[in-house]
Short mmCIF file of C-alpha atoms in Angstrom, two decimals:
data_model
loop_
_atom_site.label_atom_id
_atom_site.label_comp_id
_atom_site.label_asym_id
_atom_site.label_seq_id
_atom_site.Cartn_x
_atom_site.Cartn_y
_atom_site.Cartn_z
CA UNK T 83 1.29 24.12 -0.87
CA UNK T 84 -0.72 26.02 -3.48
CA UNK T 85 -4.16 24.61 -4.24
CA UNK T 86 -7.20 25.16 -6.41
CA UNK T 87 -10.20 26.43 -4.45
CA UNK T 88 -13.88 26.41 -5.41
CA UNK T 89 -16.94 28.15 -4.03
CA UNK T 90 -19.57 27.37 -3.00
CA UNK T 91 -19.07 23.78 -1.90
CA UNK T 92 -22.78 23.11 -2.41
CA UNK T 93 -25.30 25.09 -4.48
CA UNK T 94 -29.02 24.36 -4.59
CA UNK T 95 -31.08 26.08 -7.27
CA UNK T 96 -34.44 25.93 -8.97
CA UNK T 97 -34.75 24.68 -12.54
CA UNK T 98 -34.45 27.59 -14.97
CA UNK T 99 -32.29 29.71 -12.69
CA UNK T 100 -28.81 30.92 -13.55
CA UNK T 101 -25.88 29.74 -11.46
CA UNK T 102 -22.25 30.82 -11.36
CA UNK T 103 -19.65 28.45 -10.00
CA UNK T 104 -16.39 30.02 -8.95
CA UNK T 105 -12.83 28.77 -8.94
CA UNK T 106 -9.50 30.25 -7.95
CA UNK T 107 -6.78 28.36 -9.85
CA UNK T 108 -3.17 28.11 -8.71
CA UNK T 109 -1.62 31.53 -9.28
CA UNK T 110 1.08 30.79 -11.88
CA UNK T 111 -1.08 28.39 -13.91
CA UNK T 112 -2.22 29.34 -17.38
CA UNK T 113 -4.56 26.53 -18.48
CA UNK T 114 -7.95 26.19 -16.82
CA UNK T 115 -10.59 23.46 -17.01
CA UNK T 116 -14.06 22.51 -15.90
CA UNK T 117 -15.17 18.89 -15.49
CA UNK T 118 -18.29 17.43 -13.99
CA UNK T 119 -19.40 14.14 -12.49
CA UNK T 120 -23.05 13.18 -12.48
CA UNK T 121 -23.75 10.83 -9.57
CA UNK T 122 -22.79 7.28 -10.49
CA UNK T 123 -21.13 8.27 -13.77
CA UNK T 124 -17.59 9.04 -14.91
CA UNK T 125 -15.93 12.43 -14.55
CA UNK T 126 -16.53 14.25 -17.87
CA UNK T 127 -14.60 17.06 -19.52
CA UNK T 128 -16.57 20.25 -20.19
CA UNK T 129 -14.16 22.95 -21.36
CA UNK T 130 -10.57 24.17 -21.36
CA UNK T 131 -9.51 27.80 -21.34
CA UNK T 132 -6.19 29.41 -22.24
CA UNK T 133 -5.12 32.94 -23.07
CA UNK T 134 -8.60 34.29 -22.36
CA UNK T 135 -10.42 32.04 -24.75
CA UNK T 136 -11.89 28.55 -24.95
CA UNK T 137 -9.34 26.14 -26.41
CA UNK T 138 -11.44 22.99 -26.39
CA UNK T 139 -14.99 22.06 -25.38
CA UNK T 140 -17.10 18.93 -25.25
CA UNK T 141 -20.59 18.31 -26.64
CA UNK T 142 -21.96 18.86 -23.15
CA UNK T 143 -20.76 22.47 -23.20
CA UNK T 144 -23.65 23.95 -25.18
CA UNK T 145 -24.98 27.51 -25.38
CA UNK T 146 -26.29 27.29 -21.83
CA UNK T 147 -22.73 27.20 -20.52
CA UNK T 148 -20.11 29.91 -20.52
CA UNK T 149 -16.76 30.49 -18.86
CA UNK T 150 -15.00 33.66 -17.91
CA UNK T 151 -11.85 34.84 -16.25
CA UNK T 152 -13.12 38.20 -15.01
CA UNK T 153 -9.94 39.20 -13.21
CA UNK T 154 -6.46 37.85 -12.63
CA UNK T 155 -7.51 35.19 -10.15
CA UNK T 156 -11.07 33.91 -10.63
CA UNK T 157 -12.32 31.46 -13.25
CA UNK T 158 -16.09 31.02 -13.44
CA UNK T 159 -18.56 28.62 -15.00
CA UNK T 160 -22.03 30.02 -15.68
CA UNK T 161 -25.08 27.93 -16.47
CA UNK T 162 -27.75 30.26 -17.84
CA UNK T 163 -30.91 28.24 -17.31
CA UNK T 164 -30.31 25.17 -15.21
CA UNK T 165 -31.98 21.84 -15.98
CA UNK T 166 -32.52 18.89 -13.66
CA UNK T 167 -29.83 16.97 -15.55
CA UNK T 168 -27.24 19.65 -14.71
CA UNK T 169 -27.17 18.31 -11.15
CA UNK T 170 -23.61 17.09 -10.67
CA UNK T 171 -20.29 17.72 -8.94
CA UNK T 172 -18.41 20.38 -10.91
CA UNK T 173 -14.61 20.35 -10.69
CA UNK T 174 -12.25 23.11 -11.69
CA UNK T 175 -8.65 22.27 -12.59
CA UNK T 176 -5.57 24.20 -13.65
CA UNK T 177 -2.09 23.48 -14.95
CA UNK T 178 1.14 25.25 -15.74
CA UNK T 179 2.28 25.97 -19.22
CA UNK T 180 5.23 23.72 -19.82
CA UNK T 181 6.76 21.71 -22.60
CA UNK T 182 7.85 18.95 -20.22
CA UNK T 183 5.70 15.88 -20.78
CA UNK T 184 5.87 14.86 -17.13
CA UNK T 185 4.49 18.20 -16.01
CA UNK T 186 1.20 17.88 -17.84
CA UNK T 187 -0.41 17.46 -14.42
CA UNK T 188 -3.79 19.04 -13.85
CA UNK T 189 -4.51 20.16 -10.28
CA UNK T 190 -8.12 19.82 -9.17
CA UNK T 191 -10.27 21.75 -6.74
CA UNK T 192 -12.59 19.99 -4.26
CA UNK T 193 -15.65 20.54 -6.42
CA UNK T 194 -19.02 22.30 -6.16
CA UNK T 195 -22.02 20.04 -5.77
CA UNK T 196 -24.86 21.55 -7.81
CA UNK T 197 -28.38 20.37 -7.05
CA UNK T 198 -31.14 21.52 -9.41
CA UNK T 199 -34.67 21.10 -8.05
CA UNK I 794 -15.47 8.65 -28.12
CA UNK I 795 -12.49 7.49 -26.06
CA UNK I 796 -13.11 4.54 -23.79
CA UNK I 797 -11.21 4.39 -20.50
CA UNK I 798 -12.17 1.53 -18.20
CA UNK I 799 -11.10 0.65 -14.68
CA UNK I 800 -11.47 -2.59 -12.79
CA UNK I 801 -12.60 -3.59 -10.33
CA UNK I 802 -15.27 -0.99 -9.55
CA UNK I 803 -14.78 -1.55 -5.83
CA UNK I 804 -12.48 -3.52 -3.61
CA UNK I 805 -12.57 -4.40 0.09
CA UNK I 806 -9.26 -5.53 1.61
CA UNK I 807 -7.87 -6.08 5.08
CA UNK I 808 -5.19 -3.82 6.52
CA UNK I 809 -1.81 -5.15 5.45
CA UNK I 810 -3.04 -6.74 2.23
CA UNK I 811 -1.42 -5.70 -1.01
CA UNK I 812 -3.74 -4.89 -3.88
CA UNK I 813 -3.76 -3.74 -7.47
CA UNK I 814 -6.22 -2.31 -9.97
CA UNK I 815 -6.27 -1.87 -13.72
CA UNK I 816 -6.88 0.99 -16.11
CA UNK I 817 -7.32 0.27 -19.81
CA UNK I 818 -7.22 3.00 -22.44
CA UNK I 819 -6.91 3.45 -26.23
CA UNK I 820 -3.44 2.47 -27.45
CA UNK I 821 -3.44 5.02 -30.28
CA UNK I 822 -2.60 8.74 -29.99
CA UNK I 823 -1.24 8.23 -26.49
CA UNK I 824 0.19 11.27 -24.69
CA UNK I 825 -0.05 10.62 -20.95
CA UNK I 826 -1.86 8.54 -18.35
CA UNK I 827 -2.74 10.14 -15.01
CA UNK I 828 -3.58 8.48 -11.71
CA UNK I 829 -5.51 10.39 -9.04
CA UNK I 830 -6.52 9.54 -5.50
CA UNK I 831 -9.87 11.03 -4.48
CA UNK I 832 -11.33 11.13 -1.00
CA UNK I 833 -14.89 12.37 -0.61
CA UNK I 834 -15.17 16.14 -0.03
CA UNK I 835 -11.51 16.66 -0.96
CA UNK I 836 -9.72 17.55 -4.17
CA UNK I 837 -8.59 14.65 -6.35
CA UNK I 838 -4.88 14.34 -5.59
CA UNK I 839 -2.46 13.64 -8.42
CA UNK I 840 -0.43 10.48 -7.82
CA UNK I 841 1.40 9.90 -11.09
CA UNK I 842 1.67 11.24 -14.63
CA UNK I 843 3.01 8.47 -16.86
CA UNK I 844 4.22 9.11 -20.35
CA UNK I 845 6.67 6.44 -21.55
CA UNK I 846 5.92 2.82 -22.41
CA UNK I 847 7.39 0.62 -19.69
CA UNK I 848 7.38 3.47 -17.15
CA UNK I 849 7.22 2.43 -13.53
CA UNK I 850 6.70 5.10 -10.87
CA UNK I 851 6.62 4.82 -7.10
CA UNK I 852 5.43 7.03 -4.26
CA UNK I 853 5.83 5.38 -0.87
CA UNK I 854 3.77 2.17 -0.86
CA UNK I 855 2.01 3.03 -4.12
CA UNK I 856 3.45 2.25 -7.53
CA UNK I 857 2.19 2.23 -11.10
CA UNK I 858 3.23 0.67 -14.40
CA UNK I 859 2.40 1.63 -17.97
CA UNK I 860 2.02 -0.35 -21.20
CA UNK I 861 1.08 2.01 -24.02
CA UNK I 862 1.28 -0.64 -26.76
CA UNK I 863 -1.47 -2.75 -25.25
CA UNK I 864 -3.22 0.15 -23.53
CA UNK I 865 -3.17 -0.60 -19.82
CA UNK I 866 -1.75 0.67 -16.54
CA UNK I 867 -1.66 -1.03 -13.16
CA UNK I 868 -1.71 0.69 -9.78
CA UNK I 869 -0.30 -1.30 -6.86
CA UNK I 870 -0.64 -0.61 -3.16
CA UNK I 871 1.67 -2.57 -0.89
CA UNK I 872 0.53 -3.24 2.67
CA UNK I 873 -2.77 -1.33 2.48
CA UNK I 874 -3.64 0.95 5.39
CA UNK I 875 -7.08 2.33 6.36
CA UNK I 876 -5.94 5.78 5.21
CA UNK I 877 -5.52 4.36 1.68
CA UNK I 878 -9.32 4.09 1.49
CA UNK I 879 -10.35 6.31 -1.40
CA UNK I 880 -11.45 6.23 -5.02
CA UNK I 881 -8.55 5.82 -7.44
CA UNK I 882 -9.13 7.43 -10.84
CA UNK I 883 -7.13 7.04 -14.00
CA UNK I 884 -7.35 9.59 -16.82
CA UNK I 885 -6.12 9.35 -20.41
CA UNK I 886 -4.62 12.32 -22.20
CA UNK I 887 -4.29 12.11 -26.00
CA UNK I 888 -2.38 15.36 -26.66
CA UNK I 889 -5.51 17.45 -26.52
CA UNK I 890 -6.11 19.45 -23.41
CA UNK I 891 -8.79 17.26 -21.97
CA UNK I 892 -8.53 14.26 -19.66
CA UNK I 893 -10.81 11.29 -20.27
CA UNK I 894 -11.51 9.52 -17.00
CA UNK I 895 -12.23 5.93 -16.12
CA UNK I 896 -15.03 5.11 -13.72
CA UNK I 897 -12.68 4.74 -10.74
CA UNK I 898 -11.90 1.95 -8.32
CA UNK I 899 -13.29 2.47 -4.84
CA UNK I 900 -10.91 0.94 -2.30
CA UNK I 901 -11.97 0.24 1.29
CA UNK I 902 -9.31 -0.98 3.72
CA UNK I 903 -10.63 -2.55 6.91
CA UNK I 904 -8.53 -2.22 10.07
#
């Protein structure tokens, strides 16, 4: 069964460093998402991406964040200068393009745990 | 800010017990309500996508109901097994792209 994959599973970095989190969405999916969960808090939406551009973003997704689909398979989240409060589990998700309401399902990867020291 | 709440936060049951948890969400601008099952170190697994008021969906021993007018959904597990131990997340979709998640219910089933 096709699945969303993410690498690395755990990333440790120093405050101020740039990190790139990588995702490979399911191959025929056209909508891509990043969410994050800070320990003890709810899963929060960061950004959605469709047709090579951002379609929606939250207040969390400020100028320090960017997303890219550099080739036909990868979808990346870059944090330019990490802060302590960026420590979280980052989830990538993807979904098909469909008009069927019941197929609005987003498929999630296993997450990358980012630790900023 | 959309408010999606789940209760209880955690639940310990014995193997064989049946259990249920609640997700409450805004009753306006409803598009879909998603339930996910999430085990640590694994991908959250989609259980149900519910779209119509009065919907009831079932997958094995797990079922869910939806009331969009009053803004709640119930998830039921019949005859809980240790392998049902996980965090169950609901997520509200209001026709935008994003999902707004509840805090989850952590279920632990003791053998």
